[in-house]
mmCIF file of C-alpha atoms in Angstrom:
data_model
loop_
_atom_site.group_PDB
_atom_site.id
_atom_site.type_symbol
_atom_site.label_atom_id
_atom_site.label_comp_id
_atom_site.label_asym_id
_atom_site.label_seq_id
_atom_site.Cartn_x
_atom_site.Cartn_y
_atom_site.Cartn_z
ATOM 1 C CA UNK A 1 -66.195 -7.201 -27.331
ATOM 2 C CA UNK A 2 -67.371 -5.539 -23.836
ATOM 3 C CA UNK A 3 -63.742 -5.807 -22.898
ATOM 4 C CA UNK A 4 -62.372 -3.988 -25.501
ATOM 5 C CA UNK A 5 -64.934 -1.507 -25.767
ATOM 6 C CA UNK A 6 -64.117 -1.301 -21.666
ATOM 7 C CA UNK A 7 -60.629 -1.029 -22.476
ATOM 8 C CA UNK A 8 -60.612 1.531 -24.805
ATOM 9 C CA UNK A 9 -62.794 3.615 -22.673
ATOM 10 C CA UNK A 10 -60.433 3.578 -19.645
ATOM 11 C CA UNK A 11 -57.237 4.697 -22.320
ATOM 12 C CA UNK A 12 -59.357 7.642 -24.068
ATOM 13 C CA UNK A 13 -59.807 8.990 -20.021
ATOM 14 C CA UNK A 14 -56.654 8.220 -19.298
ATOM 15 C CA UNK A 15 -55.266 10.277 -22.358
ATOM 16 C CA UNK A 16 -58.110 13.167 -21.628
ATOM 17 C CA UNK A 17 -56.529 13.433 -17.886
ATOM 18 C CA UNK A 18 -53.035 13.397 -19.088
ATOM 19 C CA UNK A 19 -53.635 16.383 -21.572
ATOM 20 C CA UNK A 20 -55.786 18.454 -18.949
ATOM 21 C CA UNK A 21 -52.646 18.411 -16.842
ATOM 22 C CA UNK A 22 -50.175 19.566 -19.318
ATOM 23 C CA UNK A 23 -52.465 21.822 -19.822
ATOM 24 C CA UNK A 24 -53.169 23.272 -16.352
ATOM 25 C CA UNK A 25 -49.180 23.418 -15.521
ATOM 26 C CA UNK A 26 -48.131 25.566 -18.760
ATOM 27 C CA UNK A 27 -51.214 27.562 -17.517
ATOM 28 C CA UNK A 28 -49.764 27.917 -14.118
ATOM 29 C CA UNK A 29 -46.299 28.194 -15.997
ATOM 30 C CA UNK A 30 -47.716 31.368 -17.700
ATOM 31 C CA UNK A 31 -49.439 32.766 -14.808
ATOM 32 C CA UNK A 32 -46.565 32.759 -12.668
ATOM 33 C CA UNK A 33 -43.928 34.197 -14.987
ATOM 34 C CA UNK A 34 -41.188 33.234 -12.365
ATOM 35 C CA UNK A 35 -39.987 29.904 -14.018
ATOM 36 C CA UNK A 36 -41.455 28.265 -11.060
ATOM 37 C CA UNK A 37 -40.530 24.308 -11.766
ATOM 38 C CA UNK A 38 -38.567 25.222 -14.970
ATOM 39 C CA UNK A 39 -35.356 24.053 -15.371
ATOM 40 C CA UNK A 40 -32.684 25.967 -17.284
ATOM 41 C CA UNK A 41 -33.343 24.888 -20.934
ATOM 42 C CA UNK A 42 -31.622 27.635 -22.726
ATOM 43 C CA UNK A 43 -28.381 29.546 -23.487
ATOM 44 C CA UNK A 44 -26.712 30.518 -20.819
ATOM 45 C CA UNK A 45 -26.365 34.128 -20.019
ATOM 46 C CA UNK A 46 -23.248 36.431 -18.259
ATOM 47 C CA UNK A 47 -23.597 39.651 -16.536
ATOM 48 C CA UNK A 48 -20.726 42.497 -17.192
ATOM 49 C CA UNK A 49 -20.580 43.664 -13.535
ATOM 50 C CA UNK A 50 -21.189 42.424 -10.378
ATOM 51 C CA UNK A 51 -20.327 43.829 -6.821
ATOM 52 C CA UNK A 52 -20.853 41.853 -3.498
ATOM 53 C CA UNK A 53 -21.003 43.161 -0.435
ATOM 54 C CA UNK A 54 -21.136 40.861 2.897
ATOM 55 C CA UNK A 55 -24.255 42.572 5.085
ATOM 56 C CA UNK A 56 -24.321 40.029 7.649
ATOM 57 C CA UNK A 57 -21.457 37.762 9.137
ATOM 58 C CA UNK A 58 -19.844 36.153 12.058
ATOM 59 C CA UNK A 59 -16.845 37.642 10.945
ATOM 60 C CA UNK A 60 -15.584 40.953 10.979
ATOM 61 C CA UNK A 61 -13.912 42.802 7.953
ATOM 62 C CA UNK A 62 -15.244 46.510 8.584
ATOM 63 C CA UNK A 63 -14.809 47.367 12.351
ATOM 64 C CA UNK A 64 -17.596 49.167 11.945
ATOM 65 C CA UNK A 65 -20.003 47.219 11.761
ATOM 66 C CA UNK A 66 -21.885 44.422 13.828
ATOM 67 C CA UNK A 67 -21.446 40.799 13.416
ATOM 68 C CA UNK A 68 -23.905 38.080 14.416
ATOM 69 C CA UNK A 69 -23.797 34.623 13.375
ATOM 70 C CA UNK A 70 -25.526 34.116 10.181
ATOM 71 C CA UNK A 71 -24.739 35.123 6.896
ATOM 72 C CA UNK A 72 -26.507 37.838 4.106
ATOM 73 C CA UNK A 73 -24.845 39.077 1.054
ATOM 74 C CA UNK A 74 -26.022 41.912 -1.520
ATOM 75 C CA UNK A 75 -25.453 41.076 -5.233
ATOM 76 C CA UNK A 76 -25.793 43.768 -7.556
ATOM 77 C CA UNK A 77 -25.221 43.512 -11.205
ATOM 78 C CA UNK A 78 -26.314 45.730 -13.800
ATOM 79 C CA UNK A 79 -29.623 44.005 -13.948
ATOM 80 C CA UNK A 80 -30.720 43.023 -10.610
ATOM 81 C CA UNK A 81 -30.075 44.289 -6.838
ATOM 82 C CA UNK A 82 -30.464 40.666 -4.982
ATOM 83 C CA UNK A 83 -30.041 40.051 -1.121
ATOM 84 C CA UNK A 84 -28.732 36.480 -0.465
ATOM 85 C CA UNK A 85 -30.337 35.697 2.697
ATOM 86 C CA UNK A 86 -30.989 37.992 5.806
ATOM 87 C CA UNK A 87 -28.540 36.837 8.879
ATOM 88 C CA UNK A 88 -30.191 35.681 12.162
ATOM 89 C CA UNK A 89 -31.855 39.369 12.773
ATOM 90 C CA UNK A 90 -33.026 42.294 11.005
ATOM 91 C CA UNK A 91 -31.722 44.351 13.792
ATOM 92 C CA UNK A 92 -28.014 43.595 12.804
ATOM 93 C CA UNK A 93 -28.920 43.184 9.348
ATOM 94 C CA UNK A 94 -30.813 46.607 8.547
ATOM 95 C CA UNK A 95 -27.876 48.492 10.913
ATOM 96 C CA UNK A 96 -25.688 47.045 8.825
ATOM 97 C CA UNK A 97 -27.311 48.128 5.285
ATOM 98 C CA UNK A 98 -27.267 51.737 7.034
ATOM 99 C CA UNK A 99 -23.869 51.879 7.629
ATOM 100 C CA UNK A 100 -22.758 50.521 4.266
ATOM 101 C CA UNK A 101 -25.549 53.356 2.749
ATOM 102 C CA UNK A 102 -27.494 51.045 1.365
ATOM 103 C CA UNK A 103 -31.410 51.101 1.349
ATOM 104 C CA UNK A 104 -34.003 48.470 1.465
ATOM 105 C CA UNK A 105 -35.932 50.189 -1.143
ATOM 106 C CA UNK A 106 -32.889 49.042 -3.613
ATOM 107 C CA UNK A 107 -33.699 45.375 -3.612
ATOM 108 C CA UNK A 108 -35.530 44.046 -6.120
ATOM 109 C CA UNK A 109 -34.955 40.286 -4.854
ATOM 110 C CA UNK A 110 -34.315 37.901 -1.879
ATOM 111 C CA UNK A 111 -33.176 34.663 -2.024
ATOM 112 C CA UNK A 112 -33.184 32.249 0.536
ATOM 113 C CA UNK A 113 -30.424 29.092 0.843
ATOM 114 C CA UNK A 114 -32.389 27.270 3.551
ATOM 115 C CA UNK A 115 -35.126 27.340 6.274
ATOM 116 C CA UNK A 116 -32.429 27.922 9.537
ATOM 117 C CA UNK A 117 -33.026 31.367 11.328
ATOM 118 C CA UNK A 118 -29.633 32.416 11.118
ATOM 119 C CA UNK A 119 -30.060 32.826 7.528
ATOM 120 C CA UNK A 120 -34.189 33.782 7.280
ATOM 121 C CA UNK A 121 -34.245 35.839 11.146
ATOM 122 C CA UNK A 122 -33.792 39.007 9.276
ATOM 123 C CA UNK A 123 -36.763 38.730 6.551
ATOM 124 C CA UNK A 124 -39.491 40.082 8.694
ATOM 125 C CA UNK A 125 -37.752 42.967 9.483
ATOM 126 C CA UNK A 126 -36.482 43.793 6.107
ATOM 127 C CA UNK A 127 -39.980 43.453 4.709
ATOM 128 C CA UNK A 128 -41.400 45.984 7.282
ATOM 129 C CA UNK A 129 -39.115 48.771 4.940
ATOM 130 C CA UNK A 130 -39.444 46.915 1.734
ATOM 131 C CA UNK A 131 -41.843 44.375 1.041
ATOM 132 C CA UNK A 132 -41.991 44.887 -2.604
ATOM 133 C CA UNK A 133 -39.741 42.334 -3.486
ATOM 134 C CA UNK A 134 -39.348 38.705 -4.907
ATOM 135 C CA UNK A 135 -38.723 35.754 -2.236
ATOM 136 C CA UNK A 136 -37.210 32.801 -4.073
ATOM 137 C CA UNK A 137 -37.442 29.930 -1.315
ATOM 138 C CA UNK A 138 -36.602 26.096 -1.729
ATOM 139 C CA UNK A 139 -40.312 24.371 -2.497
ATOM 140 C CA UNK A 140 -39.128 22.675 0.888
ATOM 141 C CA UNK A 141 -39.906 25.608 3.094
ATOM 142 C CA UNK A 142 -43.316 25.315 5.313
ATOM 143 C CA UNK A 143 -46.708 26.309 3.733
ATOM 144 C CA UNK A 144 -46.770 28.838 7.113
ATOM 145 C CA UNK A 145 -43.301 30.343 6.461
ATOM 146 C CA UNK A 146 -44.601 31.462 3.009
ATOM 147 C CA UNK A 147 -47.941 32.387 3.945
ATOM 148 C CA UNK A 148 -45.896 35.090 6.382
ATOM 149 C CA UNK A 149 -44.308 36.679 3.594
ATOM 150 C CA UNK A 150 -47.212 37.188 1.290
ATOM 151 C CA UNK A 151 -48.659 38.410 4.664
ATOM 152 C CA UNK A 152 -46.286 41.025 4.269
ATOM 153 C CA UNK A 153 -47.060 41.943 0.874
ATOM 154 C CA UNK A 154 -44.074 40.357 -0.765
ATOM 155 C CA UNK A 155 -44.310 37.559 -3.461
ATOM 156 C CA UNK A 156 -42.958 34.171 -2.723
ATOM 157 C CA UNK A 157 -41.501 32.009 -5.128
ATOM 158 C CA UNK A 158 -40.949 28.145 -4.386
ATOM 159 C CA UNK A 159 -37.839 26.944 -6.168
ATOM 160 C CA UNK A 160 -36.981 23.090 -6.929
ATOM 161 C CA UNK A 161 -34.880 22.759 -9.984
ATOM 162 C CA UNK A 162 -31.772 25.021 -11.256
ATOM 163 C CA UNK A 163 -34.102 28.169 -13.156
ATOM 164 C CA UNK A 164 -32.300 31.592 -14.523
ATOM 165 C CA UNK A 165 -33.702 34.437 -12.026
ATOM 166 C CA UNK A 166 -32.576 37.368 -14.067
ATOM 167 C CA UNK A 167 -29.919 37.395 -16.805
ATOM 168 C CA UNK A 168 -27.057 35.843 -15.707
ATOM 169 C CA UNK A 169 -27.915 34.984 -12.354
ATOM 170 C CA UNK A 170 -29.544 31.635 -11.295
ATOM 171 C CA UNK A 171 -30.329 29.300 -8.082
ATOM 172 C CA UNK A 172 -28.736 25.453 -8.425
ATOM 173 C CA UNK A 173 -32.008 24.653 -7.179
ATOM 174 C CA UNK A 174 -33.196 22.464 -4.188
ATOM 175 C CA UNK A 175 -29.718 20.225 -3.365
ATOM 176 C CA UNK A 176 -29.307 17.759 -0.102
ATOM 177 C CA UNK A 177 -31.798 15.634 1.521
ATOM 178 C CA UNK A 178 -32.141 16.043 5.256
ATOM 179 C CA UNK A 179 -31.703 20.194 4.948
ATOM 180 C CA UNK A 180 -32.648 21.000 1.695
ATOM 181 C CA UNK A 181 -30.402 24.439 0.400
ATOM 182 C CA UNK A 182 -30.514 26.457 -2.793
ATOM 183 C CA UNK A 183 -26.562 28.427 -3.751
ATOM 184 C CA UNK A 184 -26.653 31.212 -6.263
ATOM 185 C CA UNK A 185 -24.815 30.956 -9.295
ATOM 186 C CA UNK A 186 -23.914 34.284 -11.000
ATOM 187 C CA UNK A 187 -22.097 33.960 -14.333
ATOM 188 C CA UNK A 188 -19.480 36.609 -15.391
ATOM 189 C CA UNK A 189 -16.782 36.905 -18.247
ATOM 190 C CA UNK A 190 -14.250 35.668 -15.407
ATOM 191 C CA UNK A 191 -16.538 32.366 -15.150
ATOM 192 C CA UNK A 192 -19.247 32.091 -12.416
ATOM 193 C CA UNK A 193 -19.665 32.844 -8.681
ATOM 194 C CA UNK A 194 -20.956 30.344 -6.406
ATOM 195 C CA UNK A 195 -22.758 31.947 -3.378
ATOM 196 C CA UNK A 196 -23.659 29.612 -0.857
ATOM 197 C CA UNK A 197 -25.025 29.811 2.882
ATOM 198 C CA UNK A 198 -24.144 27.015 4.933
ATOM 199 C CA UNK A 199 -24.045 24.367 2.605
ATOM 200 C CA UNK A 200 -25.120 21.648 4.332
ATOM 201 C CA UNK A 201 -25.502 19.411 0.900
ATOM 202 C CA UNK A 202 -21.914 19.526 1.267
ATOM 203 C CA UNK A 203 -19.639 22.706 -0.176
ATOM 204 C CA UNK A 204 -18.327 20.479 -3.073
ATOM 205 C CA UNK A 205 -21.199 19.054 -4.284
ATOM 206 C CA UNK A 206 -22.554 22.442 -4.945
ATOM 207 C CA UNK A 207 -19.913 23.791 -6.572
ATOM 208 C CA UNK A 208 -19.856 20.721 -9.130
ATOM 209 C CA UNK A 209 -23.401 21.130 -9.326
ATOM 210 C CA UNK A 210 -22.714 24.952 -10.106
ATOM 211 C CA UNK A 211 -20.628 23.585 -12.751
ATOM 212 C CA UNK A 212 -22.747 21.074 -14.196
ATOM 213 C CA UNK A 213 -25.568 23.550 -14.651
ATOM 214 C CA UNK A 214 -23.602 26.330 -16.424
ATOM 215 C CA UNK A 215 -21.054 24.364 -17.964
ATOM 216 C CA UNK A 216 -18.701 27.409 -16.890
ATOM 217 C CA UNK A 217 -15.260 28.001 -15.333
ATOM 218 C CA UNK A 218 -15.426 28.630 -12.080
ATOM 219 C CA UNK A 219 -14.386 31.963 -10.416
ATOM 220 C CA UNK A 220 -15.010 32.745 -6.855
ATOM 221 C CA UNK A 221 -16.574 30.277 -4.523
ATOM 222 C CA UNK A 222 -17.873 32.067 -0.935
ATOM 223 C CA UNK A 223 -19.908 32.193 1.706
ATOM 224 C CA UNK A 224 -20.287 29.283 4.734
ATOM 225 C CA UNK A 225 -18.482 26.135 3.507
ATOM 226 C CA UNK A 226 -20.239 24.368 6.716
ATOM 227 C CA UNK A 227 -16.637 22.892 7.424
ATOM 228 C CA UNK A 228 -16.421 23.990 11.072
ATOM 229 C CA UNK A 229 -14.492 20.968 12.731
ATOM 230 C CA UNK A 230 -13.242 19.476 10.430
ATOM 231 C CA UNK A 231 -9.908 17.525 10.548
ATOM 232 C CA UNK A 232 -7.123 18.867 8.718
ATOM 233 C CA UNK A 233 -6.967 16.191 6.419
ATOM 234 C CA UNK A 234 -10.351 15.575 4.865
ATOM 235 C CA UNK A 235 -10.242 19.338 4.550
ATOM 236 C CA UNK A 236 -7.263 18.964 2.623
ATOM 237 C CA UNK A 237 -9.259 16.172 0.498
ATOM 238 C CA UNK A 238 -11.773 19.458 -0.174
ATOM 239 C CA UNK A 239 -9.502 21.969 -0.822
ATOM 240 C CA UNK A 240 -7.957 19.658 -3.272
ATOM 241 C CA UNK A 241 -11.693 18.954 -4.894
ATOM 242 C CA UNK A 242 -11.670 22.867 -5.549
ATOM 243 C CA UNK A 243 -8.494 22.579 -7.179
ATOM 244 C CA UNK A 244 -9.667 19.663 -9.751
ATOM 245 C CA UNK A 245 -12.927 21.713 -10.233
ATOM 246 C CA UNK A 246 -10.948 24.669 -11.522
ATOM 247 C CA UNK A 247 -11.964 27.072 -8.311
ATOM 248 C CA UNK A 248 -9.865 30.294 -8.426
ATOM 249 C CA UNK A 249 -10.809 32.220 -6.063
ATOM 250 C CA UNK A 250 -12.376 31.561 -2.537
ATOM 251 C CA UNK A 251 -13.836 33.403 0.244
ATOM 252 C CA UNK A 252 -15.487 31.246 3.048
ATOM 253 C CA UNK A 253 -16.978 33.044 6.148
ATOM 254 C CA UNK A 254 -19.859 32.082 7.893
ATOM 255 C CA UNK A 255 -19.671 28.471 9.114
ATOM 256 C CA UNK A 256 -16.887 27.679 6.999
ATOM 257 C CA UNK A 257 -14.237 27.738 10.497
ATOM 258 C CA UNK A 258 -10.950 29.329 11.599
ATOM 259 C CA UNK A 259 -9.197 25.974 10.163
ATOM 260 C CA UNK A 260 -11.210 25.591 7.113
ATOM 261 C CA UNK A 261 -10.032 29.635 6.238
ATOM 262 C CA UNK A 262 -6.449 29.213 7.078
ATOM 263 C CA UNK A 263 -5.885 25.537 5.345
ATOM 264 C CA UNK A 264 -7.790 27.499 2.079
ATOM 265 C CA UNK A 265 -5.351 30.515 2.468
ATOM 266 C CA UNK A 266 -2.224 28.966 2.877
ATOM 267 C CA UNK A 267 -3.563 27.137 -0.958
ATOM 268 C CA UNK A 268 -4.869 29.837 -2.405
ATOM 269 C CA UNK A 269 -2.597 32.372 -1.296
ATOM 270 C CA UNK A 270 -3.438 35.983 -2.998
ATOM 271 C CA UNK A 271 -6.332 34.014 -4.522
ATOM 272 C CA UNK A 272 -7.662 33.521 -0.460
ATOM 273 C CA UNK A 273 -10.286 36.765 0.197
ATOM 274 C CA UNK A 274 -10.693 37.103 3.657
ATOM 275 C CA UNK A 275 -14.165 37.793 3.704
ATOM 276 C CA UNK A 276 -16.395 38.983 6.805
ATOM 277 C CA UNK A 277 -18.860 41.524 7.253
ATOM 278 C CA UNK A 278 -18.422 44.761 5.565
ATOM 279 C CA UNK A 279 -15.882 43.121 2.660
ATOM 280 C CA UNK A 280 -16.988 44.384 -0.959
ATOM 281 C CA UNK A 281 -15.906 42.609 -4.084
ATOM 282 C CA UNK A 282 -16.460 43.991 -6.990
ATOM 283 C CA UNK A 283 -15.777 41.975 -10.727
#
């Protein structure tokens, strides 16, 4: 009888410590308002517009402006003004934005692919003009890294699974294992835009992750395909993955490589954008 009433105990404190954590998450749920930890569980949304412009690049398009190697992108819809990572320094990066007349003070977010410095060197710099803004980061990022950027007065926002970030635009969430990288998804009436950085999970596992979370035709694909390198043939093997995914359009820069870019052009022929630093693309 001791053991039951033993028993019993142990499942009624089990039960009461399994409640008082639901509990304390949909607090923290509530209190963050970000979707931090939420998973896209509702109806997709589209934007009408969207124009990207390349900030940051290894290579050229406007003559201009500076490259570097890194890559940062700014997405603006008619909802959001979003900068896709920040290139390896905010020198470069905030020259750049000057040139192209466009001011820190616009951005309402920053997302961040992955923890390497040619893709978070320019943060610092940009938050010195701007730190009113958003910092979606994978959850994988050092506690230090975002203890800087609430230093600077910004808010940072870990990010694990796929979550909506503003109508119609959303992060895949935390992909790969060694180098963990978030890619941006924005969804238009032409089907959705994969952004990614370097892509180290591997270019076409994000883009059929892209796919899987949207359940979308797939537009553009750009940014660094990571595919620097590579032999001719498994790139072939790649470019034919894009074509069995439904990619139209592509635009590698970044780390994607000379090879990568011509192999996707001679494909993709008018549907090849040569993108570098200072190319615009407006949908």
């Amino acid at each position: 009888m001791k053991v039951k009433k033993f028993i019993l105990v142990i499942i009624v404190i089990l039960l009461i410590i399994a409640l008082f954590g639901i509990k304390i998450k949909m607090q923290k749920v509530a209190e963050l308002g970000q979707g931090e930890e939420i998973g896209i569980d509702k109806e997709i949304t589209k934007v009408k517009n969207v124009s990207i412009t390349t900030i940051y690049d290894n290579y050229q398009y406007n003559p201009g402006l500076k490259t570097g190697w890194g890559f940062s992108c700014l997405v603006k819809t008619e909802n959001i003004t979003l900068l896709f990572d920040t290139g390896g320094d905010s020198e470069t990066l905030l020259s750049n934005m000057e040139k192209l007349k466009i001011l820190p003070s616009e951005v309402d977010i920053i997302v961040l692919s992955h923890i390497h410095g040619d893709h978070t060197g320019g943060l610092k710099g940009f938050l010195e003009k701007n730190s009113k803004v958003k910092v979606y980061l994978p959850k994988s990022f050092p506690s230090s890294f975002k203890t800087d950027v609430e230093s600077e007065g910004a808010t940072a926002i870990d990010v694990h699974e796929p979550i909506e970030i503003e109508k119609g635009t959303y992060t895949t969430g935390e992909l790969g294992v060694l180098i963990k990288e978030q890619s941006l998804i924005i969804n238009t009436e032409k089907g959705i835009i994969v952004i990614t950085g370097c892509a180290h999970p591997g270019i076409v596992n994000i883009v059929r992750k892209a796919k899987e979370i949207t359940n979308e035709n797939i537009y553009l694909v750009l940014g660094g395909f990571h595919l620097g390198g590579v032999s001719d043939s498994n790139l072939k093997i790649i470019i034919a993955d894009f074509r069995k995914l439904g990619v139209e359009k592509v635009a590698p820069c970044h780390c994607s490589g000379d090879r990568c870019r011509e192999l996707f052009k001679e494909e993709y022929k008018d549907n090849f954008i040569s993108n570098g630093v200072g190319k615009i693309i407006e949908i």
